[in-house]
Coordinates of C-alpha atoms and ligand atoms in Angstrom, one line a residue:
M29 CA 20.1 9.5 -15.8
S30 CA 17.2 8.3 -13.8
D31 CA 16.0 4.7 -13.9
V32 CA 15.1 4.3 -17.6
T33 CA 12.3 1.8 -16.8
R34 CA 10.4 4.6 -15.0
M35 CA 10.5 7.0 -18.0
T36 CA 7.7 7.7 -20.4
A37 CA 8.0 6.4 -24.0
A38 CA 8.2 10.0 -25.2
G39 CA 11.0 10.6 -22.8
I40 CA 12.9 7.5 -23.8
A41 CA 12.6 8.3 -27.5
K42 CA 13.9 11.8 -26.9
S43 CA 16.9 10.6 -24.8
I44 CA 17.8 8.2 -27.6
A45 CA 17.4 10.8 -30.3
D46 CA 19.5 13.2 -28.3
G47 CA 22.3 10.6 -27.8
E48 CA 21.9 10.5 -24.0
I49 CA 21.3 6.8 -24.0
S50 CA 21.6 4.0 -26.5
A51 CA 18.6 1.9 -27.6
V52 CA 20.5 -1.2 -26.6
D53 CA 20.9 0.1 -23.1
V54 CA 17.2 0.9 -22.9
A55 CA 16.3 -2.6 -24.1
R56 CA 18.8 -4.2 -21.6
A57 CA 17.3 -2.2 -18.7
H58 CA 13.8 -3.5 -19.5
L59 CA 15.0 -7.1 -20.1
D60 CA 16.8 -6.9 -16.7
R61 CA 13.6 -5.6 -15.0
I62 CA 11.6 -8.4 -16.6
A63 CA 14.2 -10.9 -15.3
A64 CA 14.0 -9.4 -11.8
V65 CA 10.2 -9.2 -11.4
D66 CA 8.4 -11.3 -13.9
G67 CA 8.7 -14.4 -11.8
R68 CA 6.2 -12.7 -9.5
V69 CA 4.0 -10.8 -12.1
H70 CA 4.0 -13.3 -15.0
A71 CA 3.1 -10.7 -17.5
F72 CA 5.2 -12.4 -20.3
L73 CA 4.7 -15.8 -22.0
H74 CA 7.8 -15.3 -24.1
V75 CA 10.7 -12.9 -23.8
D76 CA 12.6 -12.3 -27.1
T77 CA 15.9 -11.2 -25.7
E78 CA 17.9 -11.7 -28.9
G79 CA 15.3 -10.1 -31.1
A80 CA 15.0 -7.1 -28.8
L81 CA 18.7 -6.4 -28.7
A82 CA 19.1 -6.8 -32.4
A83 CA 16.2 -4.4 -33.1
A84 CA 17.7 -1.9 -30.6
A85 CA 21.2 -2.2 -32.2
K86 CA 19.6 -1.3 -35.6
V87 CA 18.1 1.9 -34.1
D88 CA 21.5 2.8 -32.7
A89 CA 23.2 2.2 -36.0
A90 CA 20.6 4.3 -37.8
R91 CA 21.2 7.1 -35.4
A92 CA 25.0 6.9 -35.8
A93 CA 24.5 7.0 -39.6
G94 CA 22.5 10.2 -39.2
E95 CA 19.3 8.7 -40.5
P96 CA 16.0 10.4 -39.3
L97 CA 14.4 8.5 -36.3
G98 CA 10.6 8.2 -35.8
P99 CA 9.0 9.6 -32.7
L100 CA 9.1 6.2 -30.9
A101 CA 12.4 4.8 -32.3
G102 CA 14.2 2.6 -29.8
V103 CA 11.3 2.4 -27.4
P104 CA 10.5 -1.1 -26.1
V105 CA 7.0 -2.5 -26.5
A106 CA 5.3 -5.7 -25.2
V107 CA 2.9 -7.4 -27.5
K108 CA -0.3 -9.4 -26.6
D109 CA 0.2 -13.0 -27.6
V110 CA -2.9 -12.9 -29.8
V111 CA -1.0 -10.8 -32.3
T112 CA 1.2 -12.8 -34.7
T113 CA 4.9 -12.1 -34.7
K114 CA 7.1 -13.7 -37.4
G115 CA 9.3 -16.4 -36.0
V116 CA 8.3 -15.6 -32.4
P117 CA 5.8 -17.9 -30.6
S118 CA 2.2 -16.7 -30.7
T119 CA -0.1 -18.9 -28.7
A120 CA -3.1 -16.6 -27.9
G121 CA -2.8 -18.1 -24.4
S122 CA -3.9 -21.5 -25.7
K123 CA -2.4 -25.0 -25.5
I124 CA -3.8 -25.6 -29.0
L125 CA -1.2 -23.1 -30.4
E126 CA 1.7 -24.2 -28.1
G127 CA 5.0 -24.0 -30.1
W128 CA 3.4 -22.3 -33.1
K129 CA 5.7 -19.7 -34.7
P130 CA 3.8 -17.6 -37.3
P131 CA 5.4 -17.2 -40.7
Y132 CA 4.5 -13.5 -40.9
D133 CA 4.0 -10.3 -38.8
A134 CA 0.6 -8.7 -38.1
T135 CA 0.3 -5.3 -39.8
I136 CA 0.5 -3.5 -36.5
V137 CA 3.8 -5.4 -35.7
S138 CA 5.4 -4.5 -39.1
R139 CA 4.4 -0.9 -38.6
M140 CA 6.0 -0.9 -35.1
K141 CA 9.1 -2.5 -36.5
D142 CA 9.3 0.0 -39.4
A143 CA 9.0 2.8 -36.8
G144 CA 12.0 1.4 -34.8
L145 CA 10.0 0.1 -31.8
V146 CA 11.8 -2.7 -30.0
M147 CA 9.6 -5.7 -29.2
L148 CA 10.5 -7.3 -25.8
G149 CA 8.2 -10.3 -26.1
K150 CA 4.7 -11.6 -25.9
T151 CA 2.3 -11.0 -23.1
N152 CA -0.1 -13.3 -21.2
M153 CA -3.9 -13.2 -21.8
D154 CA -7.1 -15.1 -21.4
E155 CA -7.2 -18.0 -23.9
F156 CA -8.2 -16.5 -27.3
A157 CA -8.9 -13.2 -25.5
M158 CA -12.0 -14.7 -23.9
G159 CA -12.1 -13.5 -20.3
S160 CA -11.8 -10.5 -18.0
S161 CA -9.1 -11.5 -15.5
T162 CA -6.3 -13.4 -17.4
E163 CA -7.1 -16.4 -15.2
Y164 CA -8.2 -18.3 -18.3
S165 CA -4.7 -18.4 -19.8
A166 CA -3.6 -21.9 -20.4
Y167 CA -0.2 -20.9 -19.0
G168 CA -1.3 -19.7 -15.6
P169 CA -2.5 -16.3 -14.5
T170 CA -0.9 -12.9 -14.4
F171 CA -0.7 -11.1 -11.1
N172 CA -1.6 -7.4 -10.6
P173 CA 1.5 -5.4 -9.6
W174 CA -0.7 -3.4 -7.2
D175 CA -1.5 -6.5 -5.2
L176 CA -0.1 -9.8 -6.3
T177 CA -3.1 -11.6 -4.8
R178 CA -5.4 -9.8 -7.3
I179 CA -6.1 -10.1 -11.0
P180 CA -4.7 -7.6 -13.6
G181 CA -8.0 -7.6 -15.6
G182 CA -8.4 -9.3 -18.9
S183 CA -8.1 -10.4 -21.4
G184 CA -5.0 -8.4 -22.0
G185 CA -3.8 -8.6 -18.3
G186 CA -0.2 -9.3 -19.3
S187 CA 0.1 -6.1 -21.4
S188 CA -1.3 -3.8 -18.7
A189 CA 0.6 -5.5 -15.9
S190 CA 3.9 -5.2 -17.8
L191 CA 3.4 -1.4 -17.8
A192 CA 2.4 -1.2 -14.1
A193 CA 5.5 -3.4 -13.2
Y194 CA 7.8 -1.1 -15.2
E195 CA 8.8 -4.0 -17.4
A196 CA 7.8 -2.1 -20.6
P197 CA 6.9 1.5 -21.3
L198 CA 4.4 0.6 -24.0
A199 CA 2.3 -2.4 -24.9
V200 CA -0.2 -3.5 -27.5
G201 CA -3.6 -5.1 -26.7
T202 CA -6.8 -6.1 -28.5
D203 CA -10.2 -5.0 -27.4
T204 CA -13.3 -7.0 -28.4
G205 CA -15.4 -6.2 -25.4
G206 CA -13.1 -4.3 -23.2
S207 CA -9.8 -6.2 -23.1
I208 CA -7.6 -3.1 -23.5
R209 CA -9.5 -0.7 -21.3
Q210 CA -10.5 -3.0 -18.5
P211 CA -7.0 -4.2 -17.6
G212 CA -5.8 -0.6 -18.0
A213 CA -8.4 0.5 -15.4
V214 CA -7.5 -2.1 -12.8
T215 CA -3.7 -1.7 -13.2
G216 CA -3.7 2.1 -13.1
T217 CA -2.6 2.5 -16.7
V218 CA -4.0 3.9 -19.9
G219 CA -5.7 1.7 -22.5
A220 CA -7.3 2.9 -25.7
K221 CA -9.6 1.0 -28.1
P222 CA -9.4 2.9 -31.5
T223 CA -12.4 3.1 -33.8
Y224 CA -13.1 -0.3 -35.2
G225 CA -11.4 -0.5 -38.6
G226 CA -9.0 2.3 -37.6
T227 CA -6.3 -0.3 -36.7
S228 CA -5.7 -3.3 -38.8
R229 CA -6.9 -6.8 -37.8
Y230 CA -4.5 -8.4 -40.3
G231 CA -2.5 -10.9 -38.3
L232 CA -4.6 -11.0 -35.2
I233 CA -5.7 -14.5 -34.2
A234 CA -9.4 -13.9 -34.7
F235 CA -11.9 -14.0 -31.8
S236 CA -14.9 -12.0 -33.0
S237 CA -14.1 -10.4 -36.3
S238 CA -16.8 -7.7 -36.3
L239 CA -15.5 -6.5 -32.9
D240 CA -11.7 -7.2 -32.6
T241 CA -9.7 -4.0 -32.4
P242 CA -6.0 -3.7 -31.6
G243 CA -4.8 -0.6 -29.7
P244 CA -2.2 1.0 -27.5
C245 CA -1.5 0.5 -23.8
A246 CA 0.8 3.0 -22.0
R247 CA 1.4 4.7 -18.6
T248 CA 0.5 8.1 -20.0
V249 CA -2.2 9.4 -22.5
E250 CA 0.4 11.0 -24.7
D251 CA 2.4 7.8 -24.9
A252 CA -0.8 5.9 -25.9
A253 CA -1.5 8.5 -28.6
L254 CA 2.1 8.2 -30.0
L255 CA 1.7 4.4 -30.3
H256 CA -1.8 4.8 -31.7
A257 CA -0.4 7.0 -34.5
V258 CA 2.2 4.4 -35.3
I259 CA -0.2 1.4 -35.6
A260 CA -3.3 3.1 -37.0
G261 CA -4.3 3.7 -40.6
H262 CA -5.8 2.0 -43.6
D263 CA -4.6 -1.5 -44.4
P264 CA -5.7 -3.1 -47.7
R265 CA -5.1 -6.6 -46.1
D266 CA -8.0 -6.1 -43.7
S267 CA -11.4 -5.9 -45.5
T268 CA -13.0 -3.9 -42.7
S269 CA -10.1 -1.4 -42.4
I270 CA -11.3 2.2 -43.0
P271 CA -9.7 4.2 -45.8
A272 CA -9.7 7.4 -43.8
T273 CA -7.0 9.7 -42.4
V274 CA -6.1 8.9 -38.8
P275 CA -7.3 11.8 -36.6
D276 CA -4.5 13.8 -34.9
V277 CA -4.5 11.9 -31.7
V278 CA -1.1 13.1 -30.6
G279 CA -2.0 16.8 -31.1
A280 CA -5.3 16.1 -29.2
A281 CA -3.4 14.6 -26.3
R282 CA -1.1 17.6 -26.1
L283 CA -4.0 20.0 -26.3
G284 CA -5.7 18.1 -23.5
A285 CA -2.5 18.3 -21.4
T286 CA -3.0 22.1 -21.3
G287 CA -5.8 21.3 -18.9
D288 CA -8.4 23.4 -20.7
L289 CA -11.7 21.7 -21.6
T290 CA -13.7 24.9 -22.2
G291 CA -16.6 24.2 -24.6
V292 CA -16.4 20.4 -24.3
K293 CA -19.7 18.7 -23.6
L294 CA -19.5 15.4 -21.7
G295 CA -22.5 13.0 -21.6
V296 CA -23.2 10.8 -18.6
V297 CA -25.4 7.8 -19.5
R298 CA -28.5 7.8 -17.2
E299 CA -29.0 4.0 -17.6
F300 CA -25.4 3.2 -16.3
A301 CA -26.3 4.7 -12.9
G302 CA -28.5 1.8 -12.0
E303 CA -25.9 -0.8 -13.1
G304 CA -24.4 -1.4 -9.7
A305 CA -20.9 -0.2 -9.8
E306 CA -19.1 -0.4 -6.4
P307 CA -19.6 2.7 -4.2
G308 CA -15.8 3.3 -4.2
V309 CA -15.7 3.3 -8.0
M310 CA -18.7 5.6 -8.2
A311 CA -17.1 8.0 -5.7
V312 CA -14.0 8.3 -7.9
F313 CA -16.2 8.7 -11.0
R314 CA -18.1 11.6 -9.3
D315 CA -14.7 13.2 -8.4
S316 CA -13.6 12.9 -12.0
L317 CA -16.7 14.7 -13.2
E318 CA -16.1 17.5 -10.7
T319 CA -12.5 17.8 -11.9
L320 CA -13.5 17.9 -15.6
V321 CA -16.1 20.6 -14.9
K322 CA -13.4 22.6 -13.1
L323 CA -11.3 22.3 -16.3
G324 CA -14.1 23.9 -18.2
A325 CA -16.2 21.0 -19.4
E326 CA -20.0 20.9 -19.3
V327 CA -21.8 17.7 -18.1
V328 CA -25.1 16.7 -19.5
E329 CA -27.2 13.6 -18.7
V330 CA -28.1 11.6 -21.8
S331 CA -30.3 8.5 -22.2
C332 CA -29.1 5.4 -24.0
P333 CA -32.1 3.1 -23.3
H334 CA -30.7 0.0 -25.1
F335 CA -27.3 -0.1 -23.3
Q336 CA -29.0 -2.5 -20.8
Y337 CA -29.1 -5.1 -23.5
A338 CA -25.5 -4.7 -24.5
L339 CA -24.1 -7.5 -22.4
P340 CA -26.5 -10.2 -23.5
A341 CA -26.2 -9.1 -27.1
Y342 CA -22.4 -9.2 -26.9
Y343 CA -22.5 -12.7 -25.3
L344 CA -24.4 -14.0 -28.4
I345 CA -22.5 -12.1 -31.1
A346 CA -19.0 -12.7 -29.8
P347 CA -19.4 -16.5 -29.2
S348 CA -21.2 -16.9 -32.6
E349 CA -18.3 -15.4 -34.4
C350 CA -15.8 -17.3 -32.3
S351 CA -17.5 -20.6 -33.0
S352 CA -16.8 -20.0 -36.6
N353 CA -13.3 -18.5 -36.3
L354 CA -12.0 -21.2 -34.0
A355 CA -13.1 -24.0 -36.5
R356 CA -9.6 -23.5 -38.1
F357 CA -7.9 -25.1 -35.1
D358 CA -8.3 -28.6 -36.4
G359 CA -5.0 -30.3 -35.4
V360 CA -3.9 -30.2 -39.0
R361 CA -2.9 -26.7 -39.8
Y362 CA -1.4 -25.3 -36.6
G363 CA 0.2 -26.2 -33.3
L364 CA -1.1 -29.2 -31.3
R365 CA -2.1 -32.5 -32.8
V366 CA -3.4 -35.3 -30.5
G367 CA -4.0 -39.0 -31.2
D368 CA -2.5 -39.1 -34.7
D369 CA -1.4 -42.7 -34.5
G370 CA -2.0 -43.7 -38.1
Q371 CA -5.1 -45.8 -36.9
R372 CA -7.5 -43.0 -36.1
S373 CA -9.7 -41.2 -38.6
L374 CA -9.1 -37.5 -39.3
E375 CA -12.3 -36.6 -37.5
E376 CA -11.2 -38.5 -34.4
V377 CA -7.8 -36.6 -34.4
M378 CA -9.6 -33.3 -34.8
S379 CA -11.9 -34.1 -32.0
L380 CA -9.2 -35.3 -29.6
T381 CA -7.0 -32.2 -30.4
R382 CA -9.8 -29.8 -29.7
E383 CA -10.8 -31.6 -26.6
A384 CA -7.2 -31.4 -25.2
G385 CA -6.3 -28.1 -26.7
F386 CA -9.1 -25.8 -25.7
G387 CA -9.9 -24.7 -22.2
A388 CA -13.3 -24.7 -20.5
E389 CA -14.3 -21.1 -21.3
V390 CA -13.4 -21.4 -24.9
K391 CA -15.4 -24.6 -25.2
R392 CA -18.4 -22.9 -23.5
R393 CA -18.2 -20.0 -26.1
I394 CA -18.0 -22.4 -29.0
M395 CA -21.0 -24.3 -27.8
I396 CA -23.1 -21.2 -27.1
G397 CA -22.1 -19.7 -30.5
T398 CA -22.9 -22.9 -32.4
Y399 CA -26.3 -23.1 -30.7
A400 CA -27.1 -19.4 -31.4
L401 CA -26.2 -19.9 -35.1
S402 CA -28.0 -23.2 -35.6
S403 CA -31.0 -23.3 -37.9
G404 CA -34.2 -22.8 -36.0
Y405 CA -32.5 -20.7 -33.3
Y406 CA -30.6 -18.2 -35.5
D407 CA -33.4 -15.6 -35.7
A408 CA -34.2 -15.9 -32.0
Y409 CA -30.6 -15.5 -30.8
Y410 CA -28.0 -14.2 -33.3
G411 CA -30.5 -12.3 -35.4
Q412 CA -32.1 -10.7 -32.3
A413 CA -28.7 -9.7 -30.9
Q414 CA -27.8 -8.0 -34.2
K415 CA -31.0 -6.0 -34.0
V416 CA -30.0 -4.9 -30.5
R417 CA -26.6 -3.9 -31.8
T418 CA -28.2 -1.6 -34.3
L419 CA -30.4 0.0 -31.6
I420 CA -27.3 0.5 -29.4
S421 CA -25.5 2.3 -32.3
R422 CA -28.6 4.5 -32.7
D423 CA -28.4 5.4 -29.0
F424 CA -24.8 6.5 -29.5
A425 CA -25.7 8.5 -32.5
A426 CA -28.5 10.3 -30.7
A427 CA -26.2 10.9 -27.7
F428 CA -23.5 12.4 -29.9
D429 CA -26.0 14.8 -31.3
Q430 CA -26.0 16.4 -27.9
V431 CA -22.5 15.8 -26.5
D432 CA -18.9 15.5 -27.7
V433 CA -18.0 12.4 -25.7
L434 CA -19.6 10.0 -23.2
V435 CA -17.9 9.3 -19.8
S436 CA -18.4 6.5 -17.4
P437 CA -16.4 4.3 -15.0
T438 CA -14.4 1.8 -17.0
T439 CA -15.2 -1.1 -14.8
P440 CA -17.9 -1.7 -12.1
F441 CA -15.3 -2.9 -9.6
V442 CA -11.6 -2.6 -8.7
A443 CA -9.2 -5.6 -9.2
F444 CA -10.6 -8.6 -7.5
E445 CA -8.9 -11.5 -5.7
L446 CA -7.7 -14.4 -7.9
G447 CA -10.4 -17.0 -8.0
A448 CA -13.2 -14.7 -6.9
R449 CA -15.2 -14.8 -10.1
T450 CA -14.2 -18.1 -11.9
A451 CA -17.0 -20.2 -10.4
D452 CA -19.8 -18.4 -12.2
P453 CA -19.1 -17.2 -15.8
Y454 CA -21.7 -14.5 -15.5
Q455 CA -19.8 -12.8 -12.6
M456 CA -16.8 -12.6 -14.9
Y457 CA -18.9 -11.2 -17.8
L458 CA -20.1 -8.4 -15.6
A459 CA -16.6 -6.9 -15.6
D460 CA -17.3 -5.6 -19.1
L461 CA -20.6 -4.0 -18.4
F462 CA -19.4 -0.5 -19.3
T463 CA -16.9 -1.3 -22.0
I464 CA -19.1 -3.5 -24.3
P465 CA -21.5 -0.8 -25.7
S466 CA -18.7 1.0 -27.6
N467 CA -17.5 -2.3 -29.1
L468 CA -21.0 -3.0 -30.5
Y469 CA -21.2 0.5 -31.9
G470 CA -17.6 0.5 -33.2
G471 CA -16.5 3.9 -31.8
P472 CA -13.3 4.6 -29.9
A473 CA -13.0 4.5 -26.1
I474 CA -10.1 5.0 -23.7
S475 CA -9.5 4.3 -20.0
V476 CA -7.4 6.7 -18.0
P477 CA -6.4 6.5 -14.4
A478 CA -8.9 8.5 -12.3
G479 CA -8.0 7.7 -8.7
L480 CA -7.9 5.0 -6.0
S481 CA -10.6 3.1 -4.2
S482 CA -9.4 1.1 -1.2
G483 CA -5.8 1.6 -2.4
L484 CA -6.6 0.1 -5.9
P485 CA -6.8 1.9 -9.2
V486 CA -10.0 3.1 -10.8
G487 CA -10.3 4.2 -14.5
L488 CA -12.5 6.8 -16.2
Q489 CA -13.8 5.7 -19.6
V490 CA -14.2 8.3 -22.4
M491 CA -16.2 7.2 -25.4
A492 CA -16.2 9.1 -28.7
P493 CA -18.0 9.0 -32.1
T494 CA -16.4 6.7 -34.7
L495 CA -13.4 8.3 -36.3
A496 CA -13.2 11.0 -33.6
D497 CA -10.5 9.2 -31.6
D498 CA -8.8 12.6 -31.0
R499 CA -11.7 13.7 -28.8
M500 CA -11.2 11.0 -26.2
Y501 CA -7.5 11.6 -26.1
R502 CA -8.1 15.3 -25.3
V503 CA -10.5 14.6 -22.5
A504 CA -8.3 11.8 -21.0
A505 CA -5.2 13.9 -21.2
A506 CA -7.0 16.8 -19.4
L507 CA -8.0 14.5 -16.6
E508 CA -4.5 13.1 -16.3
T509 CA -3.1 16.6 -15.6
A510 CA -5.4 16.9 -12.5
V511 CA -5.0 13.4 -11.1
P512 CA -1.9 12.7 -9.0
P513 CA 0.1 9.9 -10.7
L514 CA -1.0 6.4 -9.5
T515 CA 2.2 4.6 -8.5
P516 CA 2.0 0.9 -7.5
P517 CA 3.9 -0.3 -4.5
A518 CA 7.5 -1.4 -5.2
L519 CA 7.9 -5.0 -6.3
Ligands
LIG2 N1 -14.3 -10.0 -21.4 C1 -14.8 -10.0 -22.7 C2 -15.0 -11.4 -23.1 O1 -14.7 -12.3 -22.4 C3 -14.0 -9.2 -23.6 C4 -12.8 -9.8 -24.1 C5 -12.0 -9.0 -25.1 O2 -12.2 -7.8 -25.2 N2 -11.2 -9.6 -25.8 O3 -15.3 -11.7 -24.2

């Protein structure tokens, strides 16, 4: 048997089902790999060795008893730390939640457990998912396995880095403005943001509730689709969850893997061209378009005139919602409490706790959001941003009248050096230039490895209409067949 940490999730599940390897051995191999390399990568904030081995043993027992196994039974998965996990620390990368163990599982976690997936632990992230490099984690950064002096993207850098470092074959992320796709792109892995409302937010530590979307991270498109199918679907515990059937994303990925895109129309957004992506990234993007045309697709230019306002609109809407969502961290209900000496007032304790518990970027967002929502400014900022959001959704609707999906680079630049963009917040926000429009609209989008620029991975983004998640999997899987696998240097 080849090294199990290099296998796909689909391959691991098959080997377990066929009795070639036990789920416990698979879990041990990944835990050993984490022990060997995570000191250098720092993808994990918490490794749940006992929990993983117990979950794996349950799968082995089920198999021995002849019970039917789900398509990912026994496959290890790493979970972004913004997702609550019963009894397992969930900090969202923040000091304010240090030591907090949630009393319940997020819906996506219970679905994974029911399907027999084996949770290895919790992955590093920018504090409360605010950031594009994982440098804003209160627990120190994650390092990109392709080059340990560079960032792994963010906010879910730990999830994507764990895949690129072969510490896990699958991971879960959350995407509010690009935090699944963007780390996927810069680590040479796949990251998919499902349709908003297609995956449950129940049990996510909320950042921006009208945008937050959990989704799958994997090394192959088919693996991402398999995990998507496990976690997606209506959840009555989430008021914005969509009561619709989940599109056949696994079937679509397999169809795409035949490498035939005859009849598929791809839209290239004219306004993105002037947005200043690095020349190396644009070169890979043009190569991808050529490849997709060779596979039978047709490329059409479309205009989305309001996309240029997506970034400023997002940076009003997301902070506004976060300023409200983060009010719950008051030093009373969860985690950290500072200055509670019996003398100070409740208000003083709350203030000291928030002062000590939140990092600078989180405080900046709370202040911007509070300002944008304050009376007298609400219409000029938050209200205006909501109008832009509607116009962007109309741009998408008009584009999807002409084409099946939109394609773009996932990020304007490859993984940058640690520290290169922390001095000026705007430089960090630019990382999400191409990912934010689909969040504002609510449609699904995926990043798939497309090639290398200066030896570093570049992703292609495929955006689809709401509830047509299957379309993006088909196109992404087709590109995957034509791009040589991107393998990071040995760690
Ligand atoms: N980088 C964006 C932000 O900082 C997106 C984050 C995300 O998707 N969670 O808000």
